[in-house]
Coordinates of C-alpha atoms in Angstrom, one line a residue:
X11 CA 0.0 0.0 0.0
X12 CA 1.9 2.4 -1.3
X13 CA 0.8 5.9 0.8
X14 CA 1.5 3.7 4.3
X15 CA 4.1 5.2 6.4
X16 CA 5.4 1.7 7.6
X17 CA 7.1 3.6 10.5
X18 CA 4.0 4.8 12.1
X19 CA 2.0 2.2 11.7
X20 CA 4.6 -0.5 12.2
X21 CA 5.2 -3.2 9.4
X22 CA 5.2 -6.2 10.9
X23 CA 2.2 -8.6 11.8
X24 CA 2.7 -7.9 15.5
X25 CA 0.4 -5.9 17.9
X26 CA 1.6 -1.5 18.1
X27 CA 2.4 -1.2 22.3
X28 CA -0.4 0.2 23.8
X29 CA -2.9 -0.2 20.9
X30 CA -6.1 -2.0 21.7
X31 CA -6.2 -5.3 20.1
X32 CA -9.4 -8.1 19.8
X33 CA -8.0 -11.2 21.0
X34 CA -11.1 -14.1 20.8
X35 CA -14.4 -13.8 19.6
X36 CA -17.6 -15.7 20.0
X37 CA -21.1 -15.8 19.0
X38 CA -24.6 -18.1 20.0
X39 CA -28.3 -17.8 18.6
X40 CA -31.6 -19.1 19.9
X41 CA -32.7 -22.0 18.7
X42 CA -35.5 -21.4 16.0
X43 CA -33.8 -21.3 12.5
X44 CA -35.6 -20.0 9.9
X45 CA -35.5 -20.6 6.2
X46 CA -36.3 -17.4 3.9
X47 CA -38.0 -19.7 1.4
X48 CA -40.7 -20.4 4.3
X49 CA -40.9 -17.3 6.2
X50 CA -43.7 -15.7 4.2
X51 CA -46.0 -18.7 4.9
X52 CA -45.0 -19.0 8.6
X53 CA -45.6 -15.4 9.5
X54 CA -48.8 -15.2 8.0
X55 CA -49.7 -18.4 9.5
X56 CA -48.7 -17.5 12.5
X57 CA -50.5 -14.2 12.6
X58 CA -54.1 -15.5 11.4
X59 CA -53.7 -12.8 8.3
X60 CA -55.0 -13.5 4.9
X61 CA -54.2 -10.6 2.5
X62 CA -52.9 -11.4 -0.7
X63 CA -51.4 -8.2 -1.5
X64 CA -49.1 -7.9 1.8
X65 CA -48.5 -11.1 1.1
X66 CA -47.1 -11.1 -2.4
X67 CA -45.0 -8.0 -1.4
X68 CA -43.4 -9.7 1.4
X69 CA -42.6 -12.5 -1.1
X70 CA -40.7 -9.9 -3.3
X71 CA -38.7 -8.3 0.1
X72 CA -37.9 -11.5 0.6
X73 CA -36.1 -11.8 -2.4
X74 CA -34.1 -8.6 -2.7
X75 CA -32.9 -8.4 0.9
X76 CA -30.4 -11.7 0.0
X77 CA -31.2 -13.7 3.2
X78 CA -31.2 -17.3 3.4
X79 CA -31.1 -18.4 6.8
X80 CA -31.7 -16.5 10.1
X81 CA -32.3 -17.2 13.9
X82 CA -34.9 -16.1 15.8
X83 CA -36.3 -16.8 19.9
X84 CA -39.7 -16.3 18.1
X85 CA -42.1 -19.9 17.8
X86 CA -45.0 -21.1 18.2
X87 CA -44.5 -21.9 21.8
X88 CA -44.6 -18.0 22.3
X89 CA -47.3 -17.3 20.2
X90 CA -49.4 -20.2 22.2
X91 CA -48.6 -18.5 25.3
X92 CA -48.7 -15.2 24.4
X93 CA -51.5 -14.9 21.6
X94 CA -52.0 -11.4 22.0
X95 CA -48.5 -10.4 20.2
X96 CA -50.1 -11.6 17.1
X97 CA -52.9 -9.5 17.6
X98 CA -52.7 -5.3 16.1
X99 CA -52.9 -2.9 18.6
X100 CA -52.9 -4.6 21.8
X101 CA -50.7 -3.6 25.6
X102 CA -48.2 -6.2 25.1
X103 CA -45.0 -4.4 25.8
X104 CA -44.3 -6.3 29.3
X105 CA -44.7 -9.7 28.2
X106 CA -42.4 -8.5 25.4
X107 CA -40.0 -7.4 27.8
X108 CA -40.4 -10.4 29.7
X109 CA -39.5 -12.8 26.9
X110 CA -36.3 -10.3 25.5
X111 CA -34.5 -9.7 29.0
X112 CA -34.5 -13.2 29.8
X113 CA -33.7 -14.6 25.9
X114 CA -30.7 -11.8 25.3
X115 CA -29.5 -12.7 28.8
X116 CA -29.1 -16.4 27.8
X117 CA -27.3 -15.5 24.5
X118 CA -25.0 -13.2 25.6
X119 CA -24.1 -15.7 28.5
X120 CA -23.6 -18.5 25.9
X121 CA -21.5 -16.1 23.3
X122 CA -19.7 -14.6 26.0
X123 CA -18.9 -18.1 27.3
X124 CA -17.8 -19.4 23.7
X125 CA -15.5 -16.6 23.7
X126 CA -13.8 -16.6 26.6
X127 CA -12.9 -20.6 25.8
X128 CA -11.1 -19.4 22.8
X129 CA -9.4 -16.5 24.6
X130 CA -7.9 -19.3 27.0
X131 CA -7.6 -17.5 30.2
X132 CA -9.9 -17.1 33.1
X133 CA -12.7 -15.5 33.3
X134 CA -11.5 -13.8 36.8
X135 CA -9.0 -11.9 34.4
X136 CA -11.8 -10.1 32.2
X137 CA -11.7 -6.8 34.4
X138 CA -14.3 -4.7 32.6
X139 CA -17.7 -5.2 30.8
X140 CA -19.4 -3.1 27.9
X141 CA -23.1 -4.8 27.4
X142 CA -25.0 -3.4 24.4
X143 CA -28.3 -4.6 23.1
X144 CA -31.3 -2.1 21.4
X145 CA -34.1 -5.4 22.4
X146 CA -34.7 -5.0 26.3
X147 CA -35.1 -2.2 28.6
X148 CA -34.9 -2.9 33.0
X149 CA -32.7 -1.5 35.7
X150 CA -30.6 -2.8 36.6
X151 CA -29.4 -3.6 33.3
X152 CA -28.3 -6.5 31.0
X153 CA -25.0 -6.2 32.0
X154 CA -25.3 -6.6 35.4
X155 CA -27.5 -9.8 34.8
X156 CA -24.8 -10.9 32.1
X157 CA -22.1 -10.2 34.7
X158 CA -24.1 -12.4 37.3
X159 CA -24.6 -15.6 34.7
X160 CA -20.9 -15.2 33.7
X161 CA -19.5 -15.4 37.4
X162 CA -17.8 -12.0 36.8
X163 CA -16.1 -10.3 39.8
X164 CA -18.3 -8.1 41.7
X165 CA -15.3 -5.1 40.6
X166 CA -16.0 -5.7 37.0
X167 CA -16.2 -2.1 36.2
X168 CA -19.6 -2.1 33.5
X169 CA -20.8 0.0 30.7
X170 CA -24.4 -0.2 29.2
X171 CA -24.9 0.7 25.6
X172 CA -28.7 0.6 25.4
X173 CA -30.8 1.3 22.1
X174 CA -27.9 2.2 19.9
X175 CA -28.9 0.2 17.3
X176 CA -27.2 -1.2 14.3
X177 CA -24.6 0.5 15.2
X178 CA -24.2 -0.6 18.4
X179 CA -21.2 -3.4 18.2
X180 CA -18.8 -1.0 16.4
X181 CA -19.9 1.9 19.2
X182 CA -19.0 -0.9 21.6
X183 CA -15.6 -1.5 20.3
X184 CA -14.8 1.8 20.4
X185 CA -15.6 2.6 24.3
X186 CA -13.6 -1.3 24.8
X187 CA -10.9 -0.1 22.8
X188 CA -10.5 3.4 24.6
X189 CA -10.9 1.1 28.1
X190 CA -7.7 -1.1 26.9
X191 CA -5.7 1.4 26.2
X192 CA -6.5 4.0 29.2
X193 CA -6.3 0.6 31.7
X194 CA -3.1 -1.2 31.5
X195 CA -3.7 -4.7 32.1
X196 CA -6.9 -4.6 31.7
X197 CA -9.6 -7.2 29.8
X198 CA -12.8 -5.9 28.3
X199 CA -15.5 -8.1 27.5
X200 CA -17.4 -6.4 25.1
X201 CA -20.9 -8.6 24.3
X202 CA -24.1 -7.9 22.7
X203 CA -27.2 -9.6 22.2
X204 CA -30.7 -8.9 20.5
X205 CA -34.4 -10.6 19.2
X206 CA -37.0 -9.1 17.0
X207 CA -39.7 -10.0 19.6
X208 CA -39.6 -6.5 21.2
X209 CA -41.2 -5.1 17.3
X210 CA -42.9 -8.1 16.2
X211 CA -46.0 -7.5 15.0
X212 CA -48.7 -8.6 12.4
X213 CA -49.2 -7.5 9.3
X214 CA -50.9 -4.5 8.2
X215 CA -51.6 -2.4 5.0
X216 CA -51.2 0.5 7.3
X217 CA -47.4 -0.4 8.3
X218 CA -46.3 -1.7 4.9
X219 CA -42.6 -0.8 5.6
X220 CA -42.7 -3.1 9.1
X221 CA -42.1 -5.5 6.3
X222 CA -38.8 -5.0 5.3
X223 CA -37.9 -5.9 9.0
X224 CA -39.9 -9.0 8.5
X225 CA -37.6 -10.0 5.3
X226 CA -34.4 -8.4 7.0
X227 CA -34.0 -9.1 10.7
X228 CA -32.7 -11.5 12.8
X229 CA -31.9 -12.6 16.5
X230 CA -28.5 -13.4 18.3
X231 CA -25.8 -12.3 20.3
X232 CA -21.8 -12.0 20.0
X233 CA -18.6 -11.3 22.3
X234 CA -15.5 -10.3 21.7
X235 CA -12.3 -9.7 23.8
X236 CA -10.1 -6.6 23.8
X237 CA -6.9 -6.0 25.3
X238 CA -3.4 -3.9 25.2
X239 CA -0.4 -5.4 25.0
X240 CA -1.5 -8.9 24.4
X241 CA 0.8 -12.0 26.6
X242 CA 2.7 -13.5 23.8
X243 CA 2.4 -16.8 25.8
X244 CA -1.4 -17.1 26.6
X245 CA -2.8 -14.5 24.3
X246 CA -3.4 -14.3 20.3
X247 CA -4.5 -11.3 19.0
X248 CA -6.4 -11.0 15.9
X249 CA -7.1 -7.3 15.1
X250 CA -5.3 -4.0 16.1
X251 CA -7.8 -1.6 16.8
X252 CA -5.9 1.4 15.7
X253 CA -8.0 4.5 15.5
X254 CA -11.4 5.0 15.9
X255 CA -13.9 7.6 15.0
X256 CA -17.7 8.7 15.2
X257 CA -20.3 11.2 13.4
X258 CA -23.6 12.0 13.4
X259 CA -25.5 14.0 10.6
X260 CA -27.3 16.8 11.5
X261 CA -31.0 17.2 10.5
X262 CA -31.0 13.0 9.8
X263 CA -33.0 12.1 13.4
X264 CA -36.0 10.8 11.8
X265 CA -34.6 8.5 9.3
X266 CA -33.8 6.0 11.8
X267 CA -36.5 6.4 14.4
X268 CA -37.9 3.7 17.6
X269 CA -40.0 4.4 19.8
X270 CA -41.0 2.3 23.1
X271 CA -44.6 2.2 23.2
X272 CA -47.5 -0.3 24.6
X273 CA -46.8 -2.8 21.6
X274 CA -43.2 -2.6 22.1
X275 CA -41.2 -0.5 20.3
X276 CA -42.1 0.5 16.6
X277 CA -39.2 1.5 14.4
X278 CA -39.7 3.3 11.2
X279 CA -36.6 3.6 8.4
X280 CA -36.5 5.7 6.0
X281 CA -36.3 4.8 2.1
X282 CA -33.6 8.1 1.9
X283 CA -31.6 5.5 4.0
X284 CA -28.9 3.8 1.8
X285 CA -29.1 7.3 -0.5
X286 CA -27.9 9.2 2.9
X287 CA -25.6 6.7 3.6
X288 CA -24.2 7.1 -0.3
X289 CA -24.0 10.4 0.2
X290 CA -21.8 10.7 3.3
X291 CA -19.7 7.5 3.5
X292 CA -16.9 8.8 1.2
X293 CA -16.3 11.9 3.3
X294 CA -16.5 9.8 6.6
X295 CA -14.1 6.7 5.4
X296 CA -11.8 9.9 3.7
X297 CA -11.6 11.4 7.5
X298 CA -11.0 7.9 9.0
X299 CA -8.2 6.8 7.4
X300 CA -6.7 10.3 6.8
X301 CA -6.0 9.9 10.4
X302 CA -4.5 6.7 10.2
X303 CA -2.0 8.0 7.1
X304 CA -3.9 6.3 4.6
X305 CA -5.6 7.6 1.2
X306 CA -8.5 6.4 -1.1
X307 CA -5.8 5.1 -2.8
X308 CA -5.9 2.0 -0.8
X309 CA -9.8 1.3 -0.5
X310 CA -9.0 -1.7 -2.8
X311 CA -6.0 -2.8 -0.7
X312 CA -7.8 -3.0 2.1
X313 CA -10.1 -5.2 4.1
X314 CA -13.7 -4.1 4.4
X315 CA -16.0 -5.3 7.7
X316 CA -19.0 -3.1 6.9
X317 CA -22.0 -3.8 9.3
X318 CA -24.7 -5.3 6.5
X319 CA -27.9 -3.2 7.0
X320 CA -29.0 -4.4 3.5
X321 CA -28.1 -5.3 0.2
X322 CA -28.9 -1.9 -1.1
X323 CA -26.7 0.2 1.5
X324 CA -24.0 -2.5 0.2
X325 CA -24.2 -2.4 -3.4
X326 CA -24.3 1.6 -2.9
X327 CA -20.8 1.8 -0.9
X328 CA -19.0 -0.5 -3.2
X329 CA -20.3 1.8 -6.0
X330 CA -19.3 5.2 -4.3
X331 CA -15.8 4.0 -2.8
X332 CA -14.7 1.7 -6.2
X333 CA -14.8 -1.3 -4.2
X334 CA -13.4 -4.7 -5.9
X335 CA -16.6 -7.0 -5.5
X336 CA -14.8 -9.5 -3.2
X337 CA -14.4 -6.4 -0.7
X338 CA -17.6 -6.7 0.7
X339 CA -17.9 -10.4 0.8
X340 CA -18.0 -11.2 4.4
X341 CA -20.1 -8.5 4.7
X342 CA -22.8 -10.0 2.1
X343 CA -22.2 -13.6 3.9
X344 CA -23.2 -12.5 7.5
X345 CA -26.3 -11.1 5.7
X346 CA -27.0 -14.2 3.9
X347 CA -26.7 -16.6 7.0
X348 CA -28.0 -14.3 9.6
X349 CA -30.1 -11.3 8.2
X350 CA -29.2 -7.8 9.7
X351 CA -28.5 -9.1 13.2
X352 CA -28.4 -5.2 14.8
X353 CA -25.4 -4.3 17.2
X354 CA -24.3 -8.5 16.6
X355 CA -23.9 -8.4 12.7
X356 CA -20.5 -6.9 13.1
X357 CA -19.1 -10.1 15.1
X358 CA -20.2 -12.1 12.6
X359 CA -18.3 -10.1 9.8
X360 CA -15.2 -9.8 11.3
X361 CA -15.5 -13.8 11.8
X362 CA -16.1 -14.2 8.1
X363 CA -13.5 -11.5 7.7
X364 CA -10.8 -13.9 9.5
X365 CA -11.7 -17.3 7.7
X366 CA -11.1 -15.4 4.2
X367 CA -8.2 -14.2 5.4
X368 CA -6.9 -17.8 6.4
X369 CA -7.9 -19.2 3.4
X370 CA -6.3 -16.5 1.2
X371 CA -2.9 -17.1 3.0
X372 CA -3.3 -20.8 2.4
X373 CA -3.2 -20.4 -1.2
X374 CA -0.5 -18.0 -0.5
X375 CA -2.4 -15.1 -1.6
X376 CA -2.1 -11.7 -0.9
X377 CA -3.5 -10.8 2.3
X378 CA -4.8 -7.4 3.4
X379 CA -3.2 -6.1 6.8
X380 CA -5.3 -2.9 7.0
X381 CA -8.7 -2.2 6.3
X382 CA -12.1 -0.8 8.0
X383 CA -14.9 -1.3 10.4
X384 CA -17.6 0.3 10.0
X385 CA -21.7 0.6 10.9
X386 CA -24.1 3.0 10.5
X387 CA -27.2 3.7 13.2
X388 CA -29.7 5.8 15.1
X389 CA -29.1 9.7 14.4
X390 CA -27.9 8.7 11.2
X391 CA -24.4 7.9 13.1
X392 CA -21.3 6.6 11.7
X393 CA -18.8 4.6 13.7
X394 CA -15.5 3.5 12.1
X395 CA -12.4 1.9 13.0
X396 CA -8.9 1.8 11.2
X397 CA -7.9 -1.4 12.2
X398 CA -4.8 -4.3 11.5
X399 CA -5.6 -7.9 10.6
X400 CA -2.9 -9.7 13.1
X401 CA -4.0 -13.4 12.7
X402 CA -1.3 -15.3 11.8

């Protein structure tokens, strides 16, 4: 890459002193998989609605949002217990909150777990926590109840990231990454988790964009582990977290917009969406790297770990920034096997991200040491991340 300064940003495959690095990560789901090709059926099923036309436009969303496969703590099991989230209009928000506190509990417990055993040290060593999640809402919060299933030490100092939304994981990085390197020592377990429950609803000709969340969505949780100055011994780190930025564009609050009401929380996205994104992303990725010594130059020499909030904000970046088609790929992946997972999705990328890189360097192909992170969210907000790919 030719406009690196090798001297700042160090040359070799092997973590900057100081810098924040990711050193395991994990992920779990609930237990309900569901199959694109069957959703439309299920949902209307499920939902007692009979109306062609929502019907065949869900159908077609279906289609164009490129998910196969995605989890969700939804079933029938719910539904049979609690008819009335099937039902418009109704004051279901508490047994909605009753079903999402306890279900992102368990799946942040299970990623986090998952994580740590790849980390390989104890869990008494994680010394902070930063809990994010946009699907429940109780004090205290998930993180104390995520500290509690973990066994974490009652000085586990916590952070609560709550209702940040899709870009939530990235935003949590960022605060883990700024813990590491202002806490010597130190161990952040940074873990999200969210369902859909908290907006299901049924169809409704009055709410025909609630459908696109319908074709898009999906339930999970991830964990990752961040840490300075990694023990050569006991410790492998995968990413340098090397600088990391955030913006917000004014005027842009409405595009992205939940509310908590007594059906749970109703979320409305603009159709500007991906165009505002579009319009914007150059400028912001421009700023990122500039600060990093890096120029658009380089997009293509780079790795790319965009959070996937649909195929049409992805086809619109690659166009903008010139992106090789294989940029995006892990990106497109995590949408194809898990739908736009919220705060999660970015876990799942940088997983992808990791096993193309391994695969690449088996066929002794060139590998790409820098690249981005990146997720847009609530405000519209941008969150980005120069970081190093140090998996060796």
């Amino acid at each position: 890459m030719g406009s690196i300064d090798a001297t700042e940003l160090g040359s070799e495959k092997k973590p900057n002193p100081g810098k924040a690095t990711i050193l395991a990560i994990g992920k779990a789901f609930p237990h309900q998989l569901v199959m694109q090709e069957y959703l439309v059926d299920g949902y209307f099923k499920t939902t007692n609605c009979d109306d062609p036309e929502l019907k065949q436009k869900l159908t077609r969303l279906c289609k164009t949002t490129t998910v196969k496969t995605r989890y969700v703590v939804m079933s029938e099991e719910i539904l049979t217990k609690y008819p009335e989230l099937a039902i418009e209009g109704g004051s279901t928000v508490k047994q909605r909150l009753d079903i999402c506190n306890d279900a992102v509990t368990e799946m942040a417990v299970e990623a986090s777990k998952a994580c740590i055993k790849k980390w390989g040290r104890s869990i008494s060593d994680i010394t902070h926590l930063v809990y994010v999640s946009s699907s429940e809402a109780r004090l205290p919060g998930g993180d104390l109840y995520l500290a509690k299933g973990l066994g974490l030490s009652p000085e586990t100092h916590r952070v609560l990231l709550y209702f940040v939304g899709c870009s939530g994981g990235v935003a949590g990085l960022r605060v883990a990454k700024d813990i590491a390197e202002n806490n010597p020592g130190s161990r952040v377990l940074l873990a999200t988790s969210e369902t859909t429950i908290i907006g299901f609803k049924p169809p409704s000709a009055d709410r025909p964009y609630d459908l696109v969340g319908v074709a898009l969505f999906g339930d999970g949780a991830g964990a990752m582990i961040i840490g300075s100055d990694p023990d050569p011994i006991s410790e492998k780190p995968l990413f340098e977290l090397h600088t990391a930025i955030q913006n917000f564009l004014p005027d842009t609050e409405k595009t992205i917009d939940g509310r908590l009401t007594e059906e749970g929380i109703n979320f409305t996205l603009s159709r500007e969406l991906p165009q505002i994104i579009e319009d914007n992303v150059e400028s912001f990725c421009k700023k990122l790297i500039g600060k990093a010594g890096l120029t658009p130059k380089d997009y293509n020499q780079m790795f790319w770990a965009v959070h996937p909030g649909g195929p049409a904000i992805l086809n619109r970046m690659e166009k903008r920034l010139n992106l090789s088609p294989e940029k995006l790929s892990p990106s497109r992946r995590a949408l194809m096997d898990y739908g736009n997972a919220s705060s999660n999705s970015i876990v799942y990328v940088l997983e992808y991200m990791l096993e193309e890189s391994r695969k690449a360097r088996n066929m002794k192909e060139v590998e790409n040491e820098w690249g981005l992170i990146l997720a847009f969210g609530p405000g519209v907000t941008f969150e980005g991340i120069v970081a190093r790919n140090l998996d060796v």
